XYZ file of C-alpha atoms in Angstrom:
394
model
C 117.316 -75.937 -207.295
C 113.804 -74.070 -208.321
C 112.069 -74.959 -211.526
C 111.905 -72.268 -213.774
C 110.813 -71.267 -217.494
C 113.335 -69.098 -219.379
C 111.764 -66.809 -221.850
C 113.232 -64.410 -224.165
C 111.219 -63.407 -227.508
C 112.230 -60.242 -228.238
C 114.593 -59.716 -231.485
C 117.464 -57.495 -230.563
C 118.936 -55.371 -233.433
C 122.437 -54.493 -231.577
C 125.256 -52.041 -232.867
C 126.165 -48.638 -234.507
C 123.471 -47.343 -236.967
C 120.759 -49.981 -236.401
C 118.090 -47.463 -235.558
C 118.532 -46.607 -239.758
C 116.831 -49.551 -240.177
C 113.388 -49.028 -237.960
C 111.510 -48.183 -240.852
C 111.970 -51.628 -242.885
C 111.724 -53.332 -239.333
C 108.270 -52.141 -238.240
C 107.286 -52.794 -241.404
C 108.453 -55.943 -241.675
C 106.221 -56.918 -238.857
C 102.893 -55.558 -240.751
C 102.615 -52.286 -239.086
C 100.792 -49.700 -241.139
C 100.417 -46.856 -238.872
C 102.631 -46.436 -235.669
C 102.456 -44.358 -232.661
C 105.603 -43.304 -231.809
C 105.905 -42.589 -227.998
C 109.120 -40.288 -226.510
C 110.008 -38.503 -223.511
C 111.765 -35.177 -223.274
C 113.281 -33.038 -226.046
C 116.511 -34.876 -226.009
C 115.563 -37.274 -228.776
C 114.766 -34.315 -230.772
C 117.885 -32.396 -229.913
C 120.039 -35.475 -230.961
C 118.292 -35.226 -234.049
C 117.142 -39.069 -233.269
C 113.432 -38.313 -233.696
C 114.088 -36.829 -237.145
C 115.966 -39.907 -238.197
C 113.208 -42.358 -236.979
C 110.549 -40.243 -238.600
C 112.578 -40.493 -241.965
C 112.967 -44.021 -241.778
C 109.506 -44.710 -241.326
C 108.499 -42.384 -244.144
C 110.878 -43.713 -246.564
C 109.621 -47.366 -245.859
C 106.113 -45.979 -246.566
C 104.798 -46.529 -242.873
C 102.566 -43.800 -241.195
C 103.055 -42.847 -237.998
C 101.741 -40.183 -235.282
C 104.403 -39.037 -232.869
C 103.590 -38.277 -228.925
C 106.160 -36.888 -226.502
C 105.830 -35.846 -223.104
C 106.573 -39.218 -221.101
C 107.444 -38.216 -217.359
C 110.778 -39.853 -215.797
C 108.360 -41.718 -213.844
C 105.686 -42.474 -216.225
C 102.546 -41.131 -215.154
C 98.945 -42.589 -215.729
C 97.791 -39.440 -216.843
C 99.847 -38.982 -219.931
C 99.384 -42.870 -220.500
C 95.394 -42.171 -220.656
C 96.109 -39.419 -223.051
C 98.422 -41.466 -225.052
C 95.846 -44.425 -225.344
C 93.000 -42.005 -225.993
C 95.372 -40.742 -229.152
C 96.374 -44.094 -230.118
C 92.602 -45.282 -230.469
C 91.642 -41.973 -232.341
C 94.462 -42.559 -234.690
C 93.500 -46.648 -235.115
C 97.462 -47.409 -234.726
C 98.454 -51.061 -235.166
C 101.837 -50.785 -233.702
C 103.664 -48.977 -230.819
C 107.327 -47.748 -231.322
C 108.842 -46.263 -227.910
C 111.928 -44.308 -228.471
C 113.438 -43.596 -225.215
C 114.768 -45.518 -221.895
C 112.666 -47.596 -219.404
C 110.074 -45.007 -218.619
C 108.900 -44.478 -222.171
C 108.670 -48.415 -222.771
C 106.841 -49.030 -219.710
C 104.324 -46.253 -220.583
C 104.779 -47.757 -224.017
C 103.353 -51.172 -222.601
C 100.345 -49.624 -220.557
C 99.400 -48.086 -223.765
C 99.587 -51.413 -225.531
C 97.237 -52.687 -222.965
C 95.067 -50.190 -222.504
C 94.225 -50.020 -226.142
C 92.143 -52.997 -226.619
C 90.673 -52.474 -223.030
C 87.329 -50.818 -222.274
C 87.970 -50.073 -218.671
C 91.153 -47.967 -217.194
C 94.361 -49.514 -217.516
C 95.054 -49.253 -214.115
C 93.141 -52.152 -213.379
C 95.825 -54.134 -214.841
C 98.377 -52.503 -212.307
C 96.065 -53.305 -209.381
C 95.653 -56.966 -210.624
C 91.663 -56.322 -211.169
C 92.130 -57.537 -214.668
C 94.388 -59.793 -217.102
C 95.044 -58.137 -220.239
C 94.342 -60.494 -223.476
C 95.482 -58.841 -226.112
C 98.307 -56.143 -226.763
C 99.321 -53.679 -229.606
C 102.713 -54.968 -230.976
C 105.541 -52.890 -229.459
C 109.356 -52.106 -230.757
C 111.527 -49.975 -229.110
C 114.943 -47.806 -229.922
C 116.620 -47.695 -226.296
C 118.440 -44.610 -225.607
C 119.053 -45.361 -221.833
C 120.920 -48.739 -220.609
C 119.234 -48.978 -217.279
C 115.585 -50.848 -216.717
C 116.041 -53.438 -218.909
C 112.433 -52.734 -220.041
C 113.380 -53.354 -223.747
C 113.340 -56.943 -223.247
C 111.490 -57.731 -220.199
C 107.984 -58.605 -219.217
C 107.584 -55.502 -216.819
C 106.212 -52.212 -216.552
C 105.943 -49.620 -213.862
C 103.290 -46.550 -213.667
C 102.947 -44.264 -211.373
C 99.232 -42.729 -210.419
C 99.372 -39.247 -209.196
C 95.880 -39.689 -207.234
C 97.724 -40.843 -204.319
C 101.084 -41.290 -206.013
C 100.932 -44.716 -206.154
C 103.980 -46.536 -208.232
C 102.625 -49.963 -209.006
C 104.474 -52.563 -211.556
C 103.192 -55.190 -213.591
C 104.220 -57.945 -215.391
C 102.971 -60.377 -217.916
C 104.955 -62.040 -220.685
C 102.443 -60.346 -223.211
C 104.164 -57.161 -222.575
C 107.373 -58.450 -223.880
C 108.780 -56.059 -226.754
C 108.731 -57.796 -230.301
C 112.069 -56.197 -230.876
C 114.678 -53.797 -229.392
C 116.997 -51.694 -231.539
C 120.110 -51.054 -229.323
C 122.981 -48.504 -230.491
C 125.498 -47.774 -227.788
C 126.305 -44.408 -229.403
C 122.621 -43.275 -228.232
C 124.530 -43.179 -224.648
C 127.428 -40.811 -225.503
C 125.022 -37.727 -225.169
C 123.539 -38.869 -221.524
C 124.574 -36.803 -218.363
C 126.680 -38.689 -216.246
C 124.329 -38.934 -213.161
C 121.585 -40.473 -215.685
C 124.158 -42.801 -216.800
C 125.093 -43.683 -213.029
C 121.413 -43.932 -212.209
C 121.238 -46.722 -215.175
C 124.156 -48.544 -213.852
C 122.739 -48.659 -210.474
C 119.361 -50.081 -211.864
C 121.095 -52.752 -213.893
C 122.900 -53.913 -210.602
C 119.967 -53.844 -208.559
C 118.197 -56.149 -210.807
C 120.820 -58.756 -210.684
C 121.025 -58.186 -206.504
C 117.566 -58.556 -205.928
C 117.728 -61.884 -207.722
C 121.227 -62.727 -205.931
C 119.658 -62.551 -202.836
C 117.345 -65.010 -202.636
C 116.966 -67.496 -199.213
C 116.468 -70.779 -201.584
C 119.552 -69.629 -203.724
C 121.828 -72.792 -205.003
C 122.393 -72.213 -208.722
C 126.318 -71.427 -208.754
C 126.228 -71.125 -212.499
C 123.832 -68.479 -212.109
C 125.587 -66.814 -209.176
C 128.799 -66.832 -211.214
C 127.045 -65.291 -213.949
C 125.458 -62.551 -211.832
C 128.976 -61.828 -210.140
C 130.663 -61.380 -213.611
C 127.895 -59.202 -215.100
C 127.815 -56.894 -211.773
C 131.971 -56.879 -212.151
C 131.577 -55.597 -215.793
C 129.165 -52.769 -214.811
C 131.335 -51.448 -212.296
C 134.262 -51.665 -214.537
C 132.690 -49.981 -217.422
C 130.922 -47.485 -215.572
C 134.370 -46.213 -214.517
C 135.190 -45.779 -217.565
C 132.573 -44.266 -218.932
C 132.475 -41.625 -216.328
C 136.113 -40.759 -217.680
C 135.168 -41.068 -221.474
C 131.735 -41.205 -222.102
C 132.152 -41.679 -226.051
C 133.993 -44.948 -225.362
C 131.921 -47.130 -227.802
C 133.282 -50.619 -226.147
C 132.493 -49.686 -222.645
C 128.919 -48.217 -223.700
C 128.428 -51.363 -225.689
C 129.026 -53.573 -222.273
C 126.921 -51.378 -220.251
C 123.733 -51.371 -222.752
C 123.779 -55.377 -223.338
C 124.624 -55.409 -219.520
C 121.405 -53.795 -218.853
C 119.196 -55.866 -220.939
C 120.549 -59.234 -219.664
C 119.995 -57.867 -216.008
C 116.208 -58.143 -216.570
C 115.188 -60.338 -218.971
C 114.812 -63.318 -216.627
C 118.631 -64.795 -217.038
C 119.464 -64.710 -213.658
C 116.161 -66.092 -212.229
C 117.729 -69.227 -213.624
C 117.662 -72.044 -210.327
C 117.582 -69.610 -207.627
C 114.185 -68.346 -208.208
C 113.022 -64.727 -208.459
C 114.708 -63.043 -206.100
C 113.872 -60.999 -203.036
C 112.757 -57.342 -204.657
C 112.293 -55.718 -200.864
C 114.892 -52.585 -202.111
C 112.992 -52.251 -205.240
C 109.412 -52.308 -203.376
C 110.949 -49.631 -200.839
C 112.332 -47.670 -203.513
C 109.597 -47.623 -205.622
C 107.435 -45.652 -202.983
C 110.393 -43.029 -202.417
C 110.377 -42.283 -206.162
C 106.500 -42.280 -206.473
C 106.347 -39.640 -203.660
C 109.151 -37.624 -203.966
C 109.636 -38.103 -207.985
C 113.353 -38.829 -207.263
C 115.657 -40.976 -210.088
C 114.899 -44.381 -209.677
C 118.489 -45.841 -209.824
C 119.433 -42.697 -207.565
C 116.409 -44.401 -205.069
C 117.767 -47.683 -205.038
C 121.589 -46.757 -204.087
C 120.321 -44.566 -201.425
C 118.090 -47.319 -199.622
C 120.378 -50.534 -200.483
C 122.959 -50.254 -197.855
C 120.449 -49.938 -195.483
C 118.181 -52.903 -196.329
C 121.195 -54.963 -196.930
C 122.615 -54.206 -193.104
C 118.918 -54.792 -191.686
C 118.597 -58.306 -193.076
C 122.028 -59.538 -193.849
C 122.110 -61.598 -191.054
C 119.388 -63.939 -192.182
C 121.510 -65.095 -195.078
C 125.072 -64.466 -194.129
C 126.479 -66.908 -196.593
C 124.907 -65.195 -199.347
C 126.076 -61.543 -198.407
C 129.719 -63.178 -197.899
C 129.803 -64.791 -201.222
C 128.775 -61.614 -202.695
C 131.458 -59.674 -200.924
C 133.970 -61.959 -201.768
C 133.201 -62.784 -205.717
C 131.670 -59.564 -206.534
C 133.916 -57.146 -204.469
C 136.600 -59.178 -204.180
C 136.695 -58.758 -200.014
C 139.201 -61.032 -198.595
C 138.023 -64.420 -197.445
C 137.554 -64.602 -193.544
C 135.837 -67.154 -191.234
C 133.756 -64.169 -189.755
C 130.845 -64.206 -192.329
C 129.434 -61.077 -190.690
C 132.770 -59.227 -191.036
C 132.636 -60.400 -194.388
C 129.044 -59.189 -195.637
C 129.607 -55.888 -193.724
C 132.677 -55.271 -195.786
C 130.920 -56.096 -198.916
C 128.064 -53.853 -198.007
C 130.466 -51.090 -197.541
C 132.547 -51.539 -200.486
C 129.226 -51.645 -202.451
C 128.333 -48.268 -200.829
C 131.809 -46.834 -201.747
C 131.240 -47.820 -205.548
C 127.936 -46.137 -205.568
C 129.430 -43.319 -204.285
C 132.321 -43.329 -206.754
C 130.050 -42.746 -209.388
C 128.026 -39.982 -207.970
C 125.494 -41.893 -206.300
C 123.915 -41.033 -202.818
C 123.811 -43.997 -200.201
C 120.937 -42.292 -197.847
C 117.912 -40.238 -198.533
C 119.565 -37.256 -196.931
C 122.097 -37.520 -199.701
C 119.499 -37.911 -202.001
C 117.863 -34.800 -201.308
C 114.975 -35.813 -199.613
C 113.882 -35.647 -195.679
C 111.069 -37.530 -195.299
C 108.648 -36.673 -192.163
C 107.615 -39.163 -189.662
C 104.404 -38.724 -191.118
C 105.569 -39.086 -194.918
C 107.667 -42.349 -193.695
C 104.423 -43.972 -191.914
C 102.545 -43.235 -195.476
C 105.564 -44.840 -197.463
C 105.359 -48.028 -195.195
C 101.908 -48.214 -195.667
C 101.713 -48.201 -199.064
C 104.431 -50.372 -199.584
C 102.814 -53.130 -197.469
C 99.526 -52.442 -199.140
C 98.139 -51.287 -195.902
C 99.756 -54.050 -194.045
C 98.181 -56.586 -195.956
C 101.312 -57.867 -197.441
C 105.216 -58.588 -196.447
C 107.915 -57.844 -198.943
C 111.186 -59.341 -199.558
C 112.592 -63.033 -199.367
C 115.959 -62.716 -197.338
C 113.568 -61.683 -194.437
C 110.072 -60.915 -194.964
C 109.284 -57.478 -193.689
C 106.018 -56.259 -192.397
C 104.847 -52.375 -192.251
C 106.751 -51.675 -189.204
C 110.055 -53.007 -190.293
C 109.375 -51.329 -193.882
C 108.837 -47.753 -191.569
C 111.993 -48.448 -189.803
C 114.301 -49.078 -192.922
C 112.898 -45.893 -194.264
C 113.749 -44.175 -190.762
C 117.444 -45.764 -190.647
C 118.182 -44.915 -194.646
C 117.892 -40.885 -193.703
C 121.347 -41.285 -192.838
C 121.576 -38.353 -190.359
């Protein structure tokens, strides 16, 4: 088993009406002026933003609100938010939204004390020494950014979508009220379910995996999401099902499932990030569209892991033919994606990359053929391009 460090400093306030306490919570961390960062109009239409602003006012905490965060957060908007934060001399950031809003808030926190371009951190040209404290109110269960160390930003100059990980980015607190999920469109909810499942699968498929306890927890979480996603599809206001899903999203990406298995494969994420970066599609839908192709392409390198996944998560009957079991498991996972309205190919996702675009995607994914991706099988630029071709599904 691999050595590992498990670090989860985020304090979670979970349950009904917990967002009503945000003013006092923020004040307890010494905040005097808060940047309230949010995305589109949903937080306004639902009345959530009004409640947040009133709670801050009641607590005597000054704030400035800034909306417009894109579903795949953009570097240009991040620059605007940093400039506003510096102008207003804020000392705390409150992200109200899903993973995209929280990811941009993390970038703003890094950029506030940095004289250069915040993009330097994503390019690994600099390391942040200090960040603005960050809290969040989660409105979408998906990315797990509310308790994770990661942030992903898209640079429109070339449409590069790159992630950065550093424990300094973990939010101080996360407020999670499952009732805030009630008004999510079914497609968005389904995208979130895929994202959290994929965060666990990326860690499960690891060539050095030997940690049976972590495997068992991973299988249980994925089964739980599958079960409750179907409940929520039929009844979007089922509190218990939304409770389970929201909590699963945080656990899936806070480091719990690294354990003794190590950091995982992450090939599917790298492949998809270029798709959503170039075509601006929903991340969860993009993951569903490429995962099956990736899985079939690499499964022979770890048939035992794929067979274990098939049997323990999707209840595929045990067979001595590991390859057959593995393929049945991949098919069952794709069947589940379809059952919640998710695509299982780029064609179903609604995009048709040209050969030129496929080569561009593969070049970006491999950093100009200077790196390989994946652990189950290390994939070079040519192999990545082949996966994009096969994932078209036509």
